[in-house]
Coordinates of C-alpha atoms (C1' of nucleotides) in Angstrom, one line a residue:
Chain A
X1 CA 0.4 -0.1 0.0
X2 CA 2.7 2.6 1.2
X3 CA 4.8 1.4 -1.7
X4 CA 2.4 1.5 -4.5
X5 CA 1.0 4.9 -3.3
X6 CA 4.6 6.5 -3.0
X7 CA 5.3 5.1 -6.4
X8 CA 2.2 6.3 -7.9
X9 CA 2.7 10.0 -6.7
X10 CA 6.3 10.0 -7.8
X11 CA 5.3 9.1 -11.3
X12 CA 2.1 11.2 -11.2
X13 CA 3.9 14.2 -10.7
X14 CA 6.9 13.4 -12.9
X15 CA 4.2 13.1 -15.8
X16 CA 2.7 16.2 -14.4
X17 CA 5.8 18.2 -15.1
X18 CA 5.3 17.3 -19.0
X19 CA 1.6 17.8 -18.8
X20 CA 0.6 14.5 -19.0
X21 CA -2.5 13.4 -17.2
X22 CA -2.5 10.0 -15.1
X23 CA -3.6 7.5 -17.8
X24 CA -6.4 5.4 -16.2
X25 CA -5.6 2.4 -17.0
X26 CA -2.0 2.1 -15.5
X27 CA -1.4 -0.4 -13.0
X28 CA 1.5 -0.7 -10.6
X29 CA 1.9 -4.0 -9.0
X30 CA 4.4 -6.3 -8.0
X31 CA 6.1 -8.6 -10.8
X32 CA 5.4 -12.1 -11.2
X33 CA 9.3 -12.5 -11.7
X34 CA 10.8 -11.1 -8.4
X35 CA 14.3 -10.5 -10.0
X36 CA 12.5 -7.6 -11.9
X37 CA 12.0 -5.7 -8.6
X38 CA 9.5 -4.6 -6.0
X39 CA 6.8 -3.1 -8.2
X40 CA 6.4 -2.7 -12.0
X41 CA 4.2 -0.3 -13.9
X42 CA 3.1 -0.1 -17.4
X43 CA 2.8 3.3 -17.4
X44 CA 5.2 4.4 -20.0
X45 CA 3.3 2.2 -22.2
X46 CA 0.2 3.8 -21.4
X47 CA 1.1 7.4 -21.7
X48 CA 3.2 7.2 -24.7
X49 CA 0.6 8.1 -26.9
X50 CA -0.5 11.3 -25.2
X51 CA 3.6 11.9 -24.3
X52 CA 3.9 11.5 -28.2
X53 CA 7.0 9.4 -27.4
X54 CA 7.9 5.7 -27.9
X55 CA 7.0 4.0 -24.5
X56 CA 10.5 3.3 -24.0
X57 CA 11.9 6.4 -24.4
X58 CA 9.4 7.7 -22.1
X59 CA 10.1 5.5 -19.6
X60 CA 13.5 6.1 -19.9
X61 CA 12.7 9.7 -19.1
X62 CA 10.5 8.5 -16.1
X63 CA 13.4 6.4 -14.6
X64 CA 15.8 9.4 -14.5
X65 CA 13.3 11.7 -12.7
X66 CA 12.8 8.8 -10.1
X67 CA 16.1 7.5 -9.5
X68 CA 17.2 10.4 -6.9
X69 CA 14.3 9.3 -4.6
X70 CA 15.9 7.8 -1.5
X71 CA 13.8 5.3 -0.8
X72 CA 14.2 3.8 -4.2
X73 CA 17.3 1.2 -4.6
X74 CA 16.9 0.6 -8.2
X75 CA 14.7 1.8 -11.1
X76 CA 15.2 0.0 -14.4
X77 CA 13.2 0.2 -17.9
X78 CA 12.4 -3.4 -19.3
X79 CA 10.7 -5.0 -22.1
X80 CA 8.4 -3.2 -24.4
X81 CA 8.8 -0.2 -21.9
X82 CA 7.7 -1.4 -18.0
X83 CA 9.5 0.6 -15.5
X84 CA 10.8 -1.8 -12.8
X85 CA 11.1 -0.3 -9.1
X86 CA 12.9 -1.7 -6.0
X87 CA 12.8 -0.1 -2.7
X88 CA 15.5 0.0 -0.1
X89 CA 15.9 -2.4 2.5
X90 CA 15.3 0.6 5.1
X91 CA 12.2 1.3 3.2
X92 CA 10.4 -2.3 3.9
X93 CA 11.9 -2.6 7.2
X94 CA 9.6 0.3 8.2
X95 CA 6.4 -1.9 7.6
X96 CA 7.2 -3.5 11.0
X97 CA 6.8 -0.5 12.7
X98 CA 3.7 0.5 10.7
X99 CA 1.9 -3.0 11.8
X100 CA 2.9 -2.2 15.7
X101 CA 1.7 1.1 15.3
X102 CA -1.4 0.4 13.4
X103 CA -2.2 -3.3 15.6
X104 CA -5.0 -4.8 15.0
X105 CA -6.2 -2.1 12.9
X106 CA -3.5 -2.6 10.3
X107 CA -5.0 -3.2 6.9
X108 CA -8.0 -1.0 7.7
X109 CA -8.6 1.4 4.8
X110 CA -11.2 4.0 3.9
X111 CA -12.1 3.0 0.5
X112 CA -15.8 2.3 1.7
X113 CA -16.0 5.9 2.8
X114 CA -18.7 5.2 5.3
X115 CA -21.1 4.1 2.4
X116 CA -23.8 2.2 3.9
X117 CA -23.9 -1.4 3.0
X118 CA -26.6 -4.1 4.0
X119 CA -25.4 -7.8 3.6
X120 CA -28.4 -10.0 3.9
X121 CA -27.4 -13.5 3.9
X122 CA -28.9 -17.3 4.9
X123 CA -32.3 -16.0 5.4
X124 CA -33.3 -19.7 4.9
X125 CA -37.0 -20.6 5.6
X126 CA -37.5 -21.9 9.1
X127 CA -38.9 -25.1 7.7
X128 CA -36.0 -27.1 9.3
X129 CA -32.4 -26.9 10.4
X130 CA -29.8 -25.2 8.7
X131 CA -27.5 -27.7 6.4
X132 CA -23.8 -27.4 5.3
X133 CA -24.8 -25.3 2.1
X134 CA -26.1 -22.9 4.5
X135 CA -22.9 -22.5 6.4
X136 CA -21.5 -21.7 3.0
X137 CA -23.5 -18.8 3.1
X138 CA -22.9 -17.9 6.5
X139 CA -19.5 -17.9 6.1
X140 CA -19.5 -16.1 3.1
X141 CA -21.7 -13.2 4.1
X142 CA -20.4 -12.7 7.8
X143 CA -16.6 -12.5 6.4
X144 CA -17.9 -10.3 3.6
X145 CA -19.5 -8.1 6.3
X146 CA -16.0 -8.0 8.4
X147 CA -14.2 -7.4 5.3
X148 CA -16.3 -4.5 4.2
X149 CA -16.0 -2.8 7.7
X150 CA -12.4 -3.3 7.6
X151 CA -12.5 -1.3 4.3
X152 CA -14.4 1.6 5.8
X153 CA -17.8 0.8 4.9
X154 CA -20.9 1.2 7.3
X155 CA -22.0 -2.3 7.2
X156 CA -25.4 -3.7 8.8
X157 CA -26.1 -7.5 8.4
X158 CA -29.4 -8.8 8.2
X159 CA -31.7 -12.3 8.1
X160 CA -34.5 -12.1 6.4
X161 CA -37.1 -14.8 7.9
X162 CA -39.8 -15.8 5.2
X163 CA -42.7 -16.5 7.7
X164 CA -45.6 -15.9 5.5
X165 CA -46.5 -18.4 2.7
X166 CA -47.1 -21.5 1.2
X167 CA -43.7 -23.1 2.7
X168 CA -44.8 -22.3 6.4
X169 CA -48.3 -23.5 5.8
X170 CA -46.5 -27.0 4.7
X171 CA -44.8 -26.8 7.6
X172 CA -47.7 -26.8 9.9
X173 CA -49.4 -29.6 8.1
X174 CA -46.4 -31.6 7.8
X175 CA -46.4 -31.3 12.1
X176 CA -50.1 -31.7 12.3
X177 CA -49.6 -35.0 10.0
X178 CA -47.2 -36.2 12.6
X179 CA -49.0 -35.3 15.5
X180 CA -52.2 -37.5 14.2
X181 CA -50.0 -40.3 13.5
X182 CA -48.3 -40.3 16.8
X183 CA -52.1 -40.2 18.5
X184 CA -52.9 -43.3 16.1
X185 CA -54.8 -42.0 13.3
X186 CA -54.4 -43.3 10.2
X187 CA -53.9 -40.3 7.6
X188 CA -52.8 -40.1 4.4
X189 CA -49.4 -38.5 3.7
X190 CA -49.5 -34.9 2.6
X191 CA -47.8 -34.0 -0.6
X192 CA -44.7 -32.0 -0.5
X193 CA -44.4 -32.6 3.4
X194 CA -41.3 -31.9 5.5
X195 CA -40.4 -35.6 6.7
X196 CA -37.5 -35.0 8.8
X197 CA -37.1 -36.5 12.3
X198 CA -37.5 -32.9 14.0
X199 CA -41.0 -32.9 12.7
X200 CA -41.9 -35.7 14.8
X201 CA -40.0 -33.9 17.7
X202 CA -41.7 -30.7 17.2
X203 CA -45.0 -33.0 17.0
X204 CA -44.2 -34.5 20.4
X205 CA -43.7 -31.1 21.8
X206 CA -47.2 -30.0 20.5
X207 CA -49.0 -33.6 21.8
X208 CA -47.7 -33.0 25.1
X209 CA -48.9 -29.3 25.4
X210 CA -52.4 -29.9 23.6
X211 CA -53.1 -33.5 23.9
X212 CA -56.2 -35.0 21.8
X213 CA -57.4 -31.5 21.4
X214 CA -55.2 -31.1 18.1
X215 CA -57.7 -33.6 16.7
X216 CA -61.0 -32.2 17.8
X217 CA -60.4 -28.4 16.9
X218 CA -60.9 -27.0 13.7
X219 CA -58.3 -28.1 11.2
X220 CA -56.9 -24.5 10.5
X221 CA -56.5 -23.6 13.8
X222 CA -54.8 -27.1 14.6
X223 CA -52.6 -25.9 11.6
X224 CA -52.1 -22.7 12.7
X225 CA -50.7 -24.1 16.3
X226 CA -48.5 -26.4 14.6
X227 CA -47.1 -24.1 12.3
X228 CA -46.2 -21.3 14.9
X229 CA -44.8 -23.6 17.3
X230 CA -42.6 -25.0 14.6
X231 CA -41.7 -21.7 13.2
X232 CA -40.5 -20.5 17.0
X233 CA -38.5 -23.8 17.8
X234 CA -36.9 -23.9 14.2
X235 CA -35.8 -20.5 13.9
X236 CA -34.4 -20.6 17.8
X237 CA -32.5 -23.4 16.5
X238 CA -31.1 -21.9 13.6
X239 CA -30.2 -18.8 15.6
X240 CA -28.2 -21.6 18.2
X241 CA -26.6 -23.0 14.9
X242 CA -25.5 -19.7 13.7
X243 CA -24.1 -18.9 17.0
X244 CA -22.0 -21.5 17.5
X245 CA -20.8 -20.8 14.1
X246 CA -19.9 -17.6 15.4
X247 CA -22.3 -16.0 12.9
X248 CA -24.4 -12.9 14.2
X249 CA -27.2 -11.1 12.6
X250 CA -27.8 -7.7 13.7
X251 CA -31.1 -7.6 12.3
X252 CA -33.6 -10.4 11.9
X253 CA -36.3 -9.2 9.7
X254 CA -39.7 -11.0 9.4
X255 CA -41.5 -10.9 6.0
X256 CA -44.9 -10.8 8.0
X257 CA -44.0 -7.3 9.0
X258 CA -43.8 -6.0 5.6
X259 CA -47.6 -7.4 4.9
X260 CA -48.8 -6.4 8.3
X261 CA -47.3 -2.9 7.6
X262 CA -49.2 -2.8 4.2
X263 CA -45.6 -2.6 2.5
X264 CA -46.5 -5.0 -0.4
X265 CA -49.5 -2.8 -1.0
X266 CA -47.4 0.3 -1.2
X267 CA -45.2 -1.2 -3.5
X268 CA -47.9 -2.4 -5.9
X269 CA -49.2 1.5 -5.8
X270 CA -46.0 2.6 -6.6
X271 CA -45.6 0.3 -9.5
X272 CA -49.0 0.9 -10.7
X273 CA -48.2 4.8 -10.5
X274 CA -45.2 4.4 -12.3
X275 CA -47.1 2.3 -15.1
X276 CA -44.6 -0.8 -14.1
X277 CA -47.4 -3.3 -13.5
X278 CA -50.9 -4.3 -14.6
X279 CA -53.3 -6.8 -14.3
X280 CA -53.7 -9.7 -16.9
X281 CA -55.8 -12.9 -17.0
X282 CA -56.6 -12.4 -13.4
X283 CA -53.2 -11.9 -12.3
X284 CA -51.3 -8.8 -11.0
X285 CA -47.9 -8.5 -13.2
X286 CA -44.8 -6.3 -12.5
X287 CA -43.5 -5.2 -16.0
X288 CA -40.0 -6.3 -15.5
X289 CA -39.0 -6.8 -19.2
X290 CA -39.1 -2.9 -19.1
X291 CA -35.5 -3.4 -17.3
X292 CA -34.3 -6.3 -19.4
X293 CA -35.8 -9.3 -17.5
X294 CA -37.0 -12.1 -19.9
X295 CA -40.6 -11.9 -19.4
X296 CA -42.7 -10.3 -16.7
X297 CA -43.7 -11.6 -13.5
X298 CA -46.8 -12.3 -11.3
X299 CA -46.9 -10.3 -8.0
X300 CA -50.5 -11.1 -7.1
X301 CA -51.5 -15.1 -8.9
X302 CA -55.2 -15.5 -10.1
X303 CA -56.0 -17.2 -7.2
X304 CA -55.2 -13.8 -4.9
X305 CA -52.0 -15.3 -3.2
X306 CA -48.8 -13.2 -3.3
X307 CA -45.6 -14.6 -5.1
X308 CA -42.6 -14.4 -3.1
X309 CA -41.2 -12.0 -5.4
X310 CA -44.1 -9.7 -4.3
X311 CA -42.7 -9.3 -1.0
X312 CA -39.2 -9.5 -2.2
X313 CA -39.8 -6.0 -4.4
X314 CA -41.3 -4.6 -1.0
X315 CA -38.6 -5.7 1.2
X316 CA -36.0 -4.1 -1.3
X317 CA -37.9 -1.0 -1.3
X318 CA -37.8 -1.2 2.7
X319 CA -34.0 -1.6 2.4
X320 CA -33.6 1.3 0.6
X321 CA -35.7 3.4 2.5
X322 CA -33.9 2.3 5.5
X323 CA -31.3 4.4 3.6
X324 CA -28.9 1.6 2.5
X325 CA -26.7 3.0 -0.5
X326 CA -25.6 -0.8 -1.6
X327 CA -27.7 -4.0 -0.7
X328 CA -26.0 -7.1 -1.0
X329 CA -28.1 -10.3 -1.4
X330 CA -26.2 -13.6 -0.8
X331 CA -27.9 -16.4 -2.7
X332 CA -27.4 -20.1 -3.4
X333 CA -26.3 -20.4 -7.0
X334 CA -29.5 -22.2 -8.0
X335 CA -31.4 -19.3 -7.6
X336 CA -29.4 -17.3 -10.3
X337 CA -32.3 -17.0 -12.4
X338 CA -34.0 -14.7 -10.0
X339 CA -31.4 -12.1 -10.5
X340 CA -32.7 -10.3 -13.6
X341 CA -35.6 -9.6 -11.9
X342 CA -34.4 -8.3 -8.7
X343 CA -32.3 -6.1 -11.0
X344 CA -35.5 -5.0 -12.7
X345 CA -37.3 -4.5 -9.4
X346 CA -34.3 -2.2 -8.1
X347 CA -34.3 -0.3 -11.2
X348 CA -38.1 0.1 -10.9
X349 CA -37.3 1.5 -7.2
X350 CA -35.4 4.4 -9.1
X351 CA -31.8 3.0 -8.5
X352 CA -29.0 2.0 -10.6
X353 CA -29.2 -2.0 -10.1
X354 CA -25.6 -2.3 -10.8
X355 CA -24.2 0.3 -8.5
X356 CA -26.6 -0.5 -5.7
X357 CA -27.5 -4.3 -5.5
X358 CA -24.9 -6.6 -5.2
X359 CA -25.9 -10.4 -5.6
X360 CA -23.2 -13.0 -4.4
X361 CA -24.0 -16.4 -5.8
X362 CA -22.7 -19.1 -3.5
X363 CA -22.4 -22.5 -5.1
X364 CA -23.7 -25.7 -3.4
X365 CA -21.5 -27.8 -1.2
X366 CA -20.8 -31.4 -2.2
X367 CA -20.4 -33.3 1.4
X368 CA -17.6 -36.2 1.2
X369 CA -17.2 -38.7 3.7
X370 CA -15.1 -41.4 2.8
X371 CA -15.0 -40.6 -0.7
X372 CA -18.8 -40.6 -0.9
X373 CA -20.8 -38.0 -1.8
X374 CA -23.6 -37.4 1.0
X375 CA -26.8 -36.0 -0.9
X376 CA -28.9 -33.8 0.8
X377 CA -32.7 -32.8 0.4
X378 CA -34.6 -30.2 3.3
X379 CA -37.8 -31.8 2.4
X380 CA -37.0 -35.6 2.8
X381 CA -34.9 -34.7 5.9
X382 CA -31.6 -36.0 4.4
X383 CA -28.9 -34.0 5.2
X384 CA -25.9 -33.0 7.2
X385 CA -26.8 -30.6 9.2
X386 CA -24.5 -27.2 9.8
X387 CA -24.6 -28.2 13.5
X388 CA -23.2 -31.8 13.2
X389 CA -20.4 -30.5 10.6
X390 CA -19.5 -27.6 13.2
X391 CA -19.9 -30.3 16.2
X392 CA -17.4 -32.6 13.9
X393 CA -14.6 -30.5 12.7
X394 CA -15.1 -27.3 14.4
X395 CA -16.3 -23.9 13.5
X396 CA -12.7 -22.7 12.4
X397 CA -12.0 -25.3 10.1
X398 CA -15.2 -25.1 8.3
X399 CA -15.4 -21.4 8.0
X400 CA -12.0 -21.6 6.4
X401 CA -12.8 -24.5 4.1
X402 CA -15.8 -22.4 3.0
X403 CA -13.7 -19.1 2.4
X404 CA -11.4 -21.2 0.8
X405 CA -12.8 -20.8 -2.4
X406 CA -14.3 -18.2 -4.6
X407 CA -18.3 -18.0 -3.6
X408 CA -19.4 -19.3 -7.0
X409 CA -17.3 -22.2 -7.6
X410 CA -18.2 -25.6 -6.5
X411 CA -16.8 -26.7 -3.2
X412 CA -16.0 -30.0 -1.9
X413 CA -16.0 -30.5 1.5
X414 CA -14.2 -33.3 2.6
X415 CA -15.2 -34.4 6.3
X416 CA -12.3 -36.7 6.5
X417 CA -9.7 -33.7 5.0
X418 CA -11.0 -31.1 7.5
X419 CA -10.6 -33.3 10.4
X420 CA -7.1 -34.1 9.5
X421 CA -4.4 -32.2 10.7
X422 CA -2.6 -32.1 8.0
X423 CA -1.9 -29.7 4.8
X424 CA -5.0 -31.1 3.6
X425 CA -6.6 -28.6 6.3
X426 CA -5.2 -25.3 5.3
X427 CA -6.6 -23.9 8.4
X428 CA -4.2 -25.3 10.7
X429 CA -1.5 -24.5 8.3
X430 CA -2.3 -20.9 9.1
X431 CA -3.0 -20.9 12.9
X432 CA 0.2 -23.1 13.0
X433 CA 2.1 -20.2 12.1
X434 CA 0.4 -17.8 14.7
X435 CA 1.2 -20.7 17.4
X436 CA 4.7 -20.7 16.3
X437 CA 5.3 -17.1 16.6
X438 CA 3.7 -16.9 19.9
X439 CA 5.6 -20.2 21.2
X440 CA 8.8 -18.3 20.4
X441 CA 7.8 -15.5 22.5
X442 CA 7.0 -17.6 25.3
X443 CA 10.1 -19.3 25.0
X444 CA 11.8 -16.1 25.0
X445 CA 10.0 -15.0 28.1
X446 CA 11.4 -18.5 29.8
X447 CA 14.8 -17.6 29.4
X448 CA 14.6 -14.4 30.6
X449 CA 14.9 -12.6 27.4
X450 CA 14.4 -9.0 27.4
X451 CA 13.4 -7.6 23.9
X452 CA 14.0 -4.2 23.2
X453 CA 11.2 -2.1 21.1
X454 CA 11.5 -2.0 17.3
X455 CA 13.6 0.8 16.0
X456 CA 14.9 1.7 12.6
X457 CA 18.2 0.7 13.9
X458 CA 17.2 -2.6 15.3
X459 CA 15.5 -3.3 12.1
X460 CA 18.4 -2.8 10.0
X461 CA 19.3 -6.3 10.9
X462 CA 16.7 -7.8 8.9
X463 CA 18.6 -8.0 5.9
X464 CA 18.1 -11.4 4.8
X465 CA 16.0 -12.7 1.6
X466 CA 13.7 -14.2 4.0
X467 CA 13.2 -11.3 6.1
X468 CA 12.5 -8.8 2.9
X469 CA 10.0 -11.5 1.6
X470 CA 8.2 -11.5 4.7
X471 CA 8.1 -7.6 5.1
X472 CA 6.9 -7.2 1.6
X473 CA 4.0 -9.8 2.2
X474 CA 3.4 -7.8 5.2
X475 CA 2.9 -4.6 3.3
X476 CA 0.7 -6.2 0.8
X477 CA -1.9 -7.0 3.5
X478 CA -3.7 -3.6 3.3
X479 CA -3.9 -4.3 -0.7
X480 CA -5.4 -7.5 -0.2
X481 CA -8.2 -6.4 2.3
X482 CA -8.6 -3.4 -0.1
X483 CA -8.9 -6.0 -3.1
X484 CA -11.2 -8.3 -1.1
X485 CA -13.5 -5.2 -0.3
X486 CA -13.5 -4.0 -3.9
X487 CA -14.6 -7.2 -5.3
X488 CA -16.4 -8.5 -2.4
X489 CA -14.2 -11.8 -2.2
X490 CA -13.2 -12.7 1.4
X491 CA -11.6 -15.6 -0.2
X492 CA -8.7 -13.6 -1.2
X493 CA -8.1 -13.1 2.3
X494 CA -7.4 -16.8 3.1
X495 CA -5.5 -17.2 0.0
X496 CA -3.2 -14.0 1.2
X497 CA -3.2 -15.8 4.5
X498 CA -1.7 -19.1 3.2
X499 CA 1.1 -17.3 1.7
X500 CA 2.1 -15.4 4.6
X501 CA 2.0 -18.4 6.5
X502 CA 4.1 -20.7 4.1
X503 CA 6.7 -17.3 4.5
X504 CA 6.5 -17.4 8.3
X505 CA 7.0 -21.4 8.3
X506 CA 10.3 -21.1 5.5
X507 CA 11.4 -18.4 7.5
X508 CA 11.3 -20.2 10.9
X509 CA 13.0 -23.0 9.4
X510 CA 15.7 -21.0 7.6
X511 CA 16.5 -18.3 10.0
X512 CA 17.1 -18.9 13.9
X513 CA 15.4 -16.5 16.0
X514 CA 16.1 -17.3 19.6
X515 CA 19.8 -18.9 18.9
X516 CA 20.3 -16.1 15.8
X517 CA 23.9 -15.6 17.7
X518 CA 23.6 -11.8 19.0
X519 CA 20.6 -10.2 21.2
X520 CA 20.2 -7.8 18.4
X521 CA 19.5 -10.0 15.7
X522 CA 17.0 -12.3 17.7
X523 CA 15.3 -8.8 18.8
X524 CA 14.5 -7.8 15.3
X525 CA 13.5 -11.2 14.0
X526 CA 11.1 -11.5 17.2
X527 CA 9.8 -8.0 16.3
X528 CA 9.3 -9.0 12.6
X529 CA 7.4 -12.0 13.6
X530 CA 5.5 -10.6 16.0
X531 CA 4.2 -8.2 13.1
X532 CA 3.6 -11.3 11.1
X533 CA 1.5 -12.8 14.0
X534 CA -0.3 -9.3 14.3
X535 CA -1.5 -9.5 10.3
X536 CA -2.2 -13.2 10.6
X537 CA -4.6 -12.2 13.7
X538 CA -5.8 -9.7 11.7
X539 CA -6.6 -11.8 8.4
X540 CA -8.1 -14.6 10.6
X541 CA -10.2 -12.1 12.4
X542 CA -11.8 -11.2 8.7
X543 CA -12.6 -14.9 8.1
X544 CA -14.0 -15.0 11.6
X545 CA -11.1 -17.7 12.6
X546 CA -9.5 -18.1 15.8
X547 CA -5.7 -17.6 16.3
X548 CA -4.8 -19.6 19.1
X549 CA -1.3 -18.9 21.0
X550 CA -0.3 -22.6 21.4
X551 CA -1.5 -25.7 19.3
Chain B
rG1 C1' -34.4 -24.3 -27.7
rC2 C1' -33.2 -19.7 -24.6
rG3 C1' -30.2 -17.4 -20.7
rC4 C1' -26.5 -17.2 -16.5
rC5 C1' -21.8 -19.9 -14.3
rC6 C1' -17.7 -22.9 -15.4
rG7 C1' -13.6 -25.6 -18.6
rU8 C1' -6.0 -24.2 -16.1
rA9 C1' -0.2 -30.1 -13.4
rG10 C1' -2.8 -36.5 -12.2
rC11 C1' -6.6 -34.3 -8.3
rU12 C1' -8.6 -29.5 -5.6
rC13 C1' -8.1 -24.6 -7.3
rA14 C1' -5.5 -19.4 -7.6
rG15 C1' -4.6 -15.9 -11.3
rU16 C1' -4.4 -8.9 -8.5
rU17 C1' -9.8 -6.9 -13.7
rG18 C1' -5.1 -6.9 -20.6
rG19 C1' 1.2 -7.5 -18.9
rA20 C1' 7.0 -9.8 -19.3
rU21 C1' 9.2 -17.1 -18.9
rA22 C1' 1.7 -20.0 -16.0
rG23 C1' 1.2 -20.2 -10.1
rA24 C1' -0.3 -22.8 -5.1
rG25 C1' -1.6 -27.4 -2.1
rC26 C1' -2.6 -32.3 -2.5
rA27 C1' -0.8 -36.9 -4.8
rU28 C1' 4.1 -39.2 -6.8
rC29 C1' 9.8 -39.5 -6.0
rU30 C1' 14.2 -37.3 -3.4
rG31 C1' 16.5 -35.1 1.1
rC32 C1' 16.1 -32.4 6.2
rC33 C1' 14.3 -33.3 13.4
rU34 C1' 21.0 -34.2 19.5
rU35 C1' 19.6 -27.4 18.2
rC36 C1' 13.3 -22.1 18.7
rU37 C1' 6.6 -26.9 17.9
rA38 C1' 8.4 -32.0 11.5
rA39 C1' 0.9 -29.8 12.7
rG40 C1' 7.1 -27.9 9.0
rC41 C1' 11.2 -26.9 5.3
rA42 C1' 14.0 -27.8 0.6
rG43 C1' 14.1 -30.2 -4.0
rA44 C1' 12.2 -33.1 -8.3
rC45 C1' 8.0 -34.5 -11.7
rG46 C1' 3.9 -32.4 -13.8
rG47 C1' 0.9 -27.3 -18.9
rC48 C1' -1.7 -27.0 -26.6
rC49 C1' -4.5 -22.4 -19.8
rA50 C1' -11.2 -27.4 -23.9
rC51 C1' -10.8 -26.3 -29.2
rA52 C1' -10.9 -22.9 -33.7
rG53 C1' -10.7 -17.9 -35.4
rG54 C1' -10.5 -12.5 -33.8
rU55 C1' -9.2 -8.0 -31.7
rU56 C1' -3.6 -5.4 -30.0
rC57 C1' 2.8 -3.5 -28.9
rG58 C1' 0.8 -8.1 -25.5
rA59 C1' -4.9 -12.7 -24.2
rA60 C1' -5.6 -17.6 -19.5
rU61 C1' -7.9 -12.8 -18.9
rC62 C1' -12.0 -9.0 -24.1
rC63 C1' -15.5 -10.4 -28.9
rU64 C1' -17.4 -14.6 -32.1
rG65 C1' -18.2 -19.9 -32.8
rU66 C1' -17.8 -25.4 -31.6
rC67 C1' -17.4 -29.0 -28.0
rG68 C1' -17.8 -30.7 -22.8
rG69 C1' -20.1 -30.3 -17.8
rG70 C1' -23.4 -27.3 -14.0
rC71 C1' -27.7 -24.5 -13.1
rG72 C1' -31.9 -21.6 -14.3
rC73 C1' -36.1 -20.9 -17.8
rA74 C1' -43.7 -21.1 -12.8
rC75 C1' -49.4 -17.7 -11.3
rC76 C1' -42.5 -23.1 -6.5
rA77 C1' -39.1 -21.4 -3.1

RNA sequence: GCGCCCGUAGCUCAGUUGGAUAGAGCAUCUGCCUUCUAAGCAGACGGCCACAGGUUCGAAUCCUGUCGGGCGCACCA
């Protein structure tokens, strides 16, 4: 961050001296090949036209104007006009001081500028326990919220409870069916009902409370009792499962409150007024094709019932009414066909759908055990619940696994691998890096070592190749956080952490710390590793994973 | 049939939004523990970036087409 900023400023003023504007597509980044230096930029190629000079000639002029800066060790022109820049070791050593000063704030930035973002995630219907697929959405949403906060966004997290509509009615019917069965009645299985064991448990609880009156009261009333009890208990279970997974939503938003407040009717009226909705074939339609959807969508079915989409429109209107600038919806990837109509909805609300609505699709998880895939279906009651998985592998391993892939790619979650304490299980690799540093400090204390604070002079001892590799990586952490926030990709943080951990483990093997030979070198190395531990902690925190002191 | 996503090492995946000679981990093979945690490190092997065109100084990345896989295409959620 510091390095790219410094270089950009130097280049900008050099170009400005020649009346050349900063080309928009300029990149400044670490070159793939380390022998090219610390940073490479294509600025001369991008600005060549404006400068009316060949790229290499412009690059040479820029090189000369940079060469005098004391922070730069070398500047060279290469290839078609790349400018390769190396900073001095002293510059990199300062990074330890930077990390020390910022502490747990190291890596935060202000690119969010306080923009208000809402992240809505999980939002599973309260018709059954969360399964492992929900767990992935939970990990991605929670981590994304943390990343966005670190990048200076003002974030609020929310769970939308679909507590109105058909699925909940089926839940009530499913429970009532089990009640009857348990009370000795022979009844036909309802269609499309939920058959998991938890339904039977709920039925037993209701029988304890109400006994046979469930059979004698009007059926609608009995179904309602079942539905309400089921919803309350299942939702409580979901909250507990999420808490155990270290995921906490700030707002729990029930769909029913939208209906109660007349928000759906208000949304309809608004659409009608804008001429974006109409009656046809006894149904009420949203003209989503106006905004590029394939076809118009029904909001009120000809039978008078609302579609899900109807309350989704009201819900999103409500989100924007609450003042959010950007709304993030995290969905299962199988809902991707829903995106165009949701974008149309946002457009109809008078917002720019690209800027105001980010839909993050989370691919399904293949759960593997003993090399076999475990099939899942909520309705059939066959699934590995999130709670089971967390109990088996722990929240840390599960979260890290969920965040170790781009969210929209398939994920094989191998229960055997995740329980192994090996490289099949990267979470241990990263956590071990933290524990190793902590263990060194514990050892140092044991030996009665006093470790002087880091100073420029002391840090000058950090001059091996491994020192500089680590320092450069530490300096890249803020960029990683910024990139993760910009691209809504928390997995970038876990990739960075794996790199940093690898670098640390190598360092540990190659450079003795406590037995370095002289106290100053030992102290300098400890201060460096302390900074590494700080960054590992900060990064793991963005993933919601613990950084243990010992393993 | 139409739309979206995907195709990179034997396997699982990155690839900083168009940059220089393509990157990790696992697996396989070879080394490294009388010394700070071997839950580790080093090295080797491994590639027509699905295929064919195009755009330009430059393409795994952008465009078109083909093949292959996944998912959508409801007055279900």
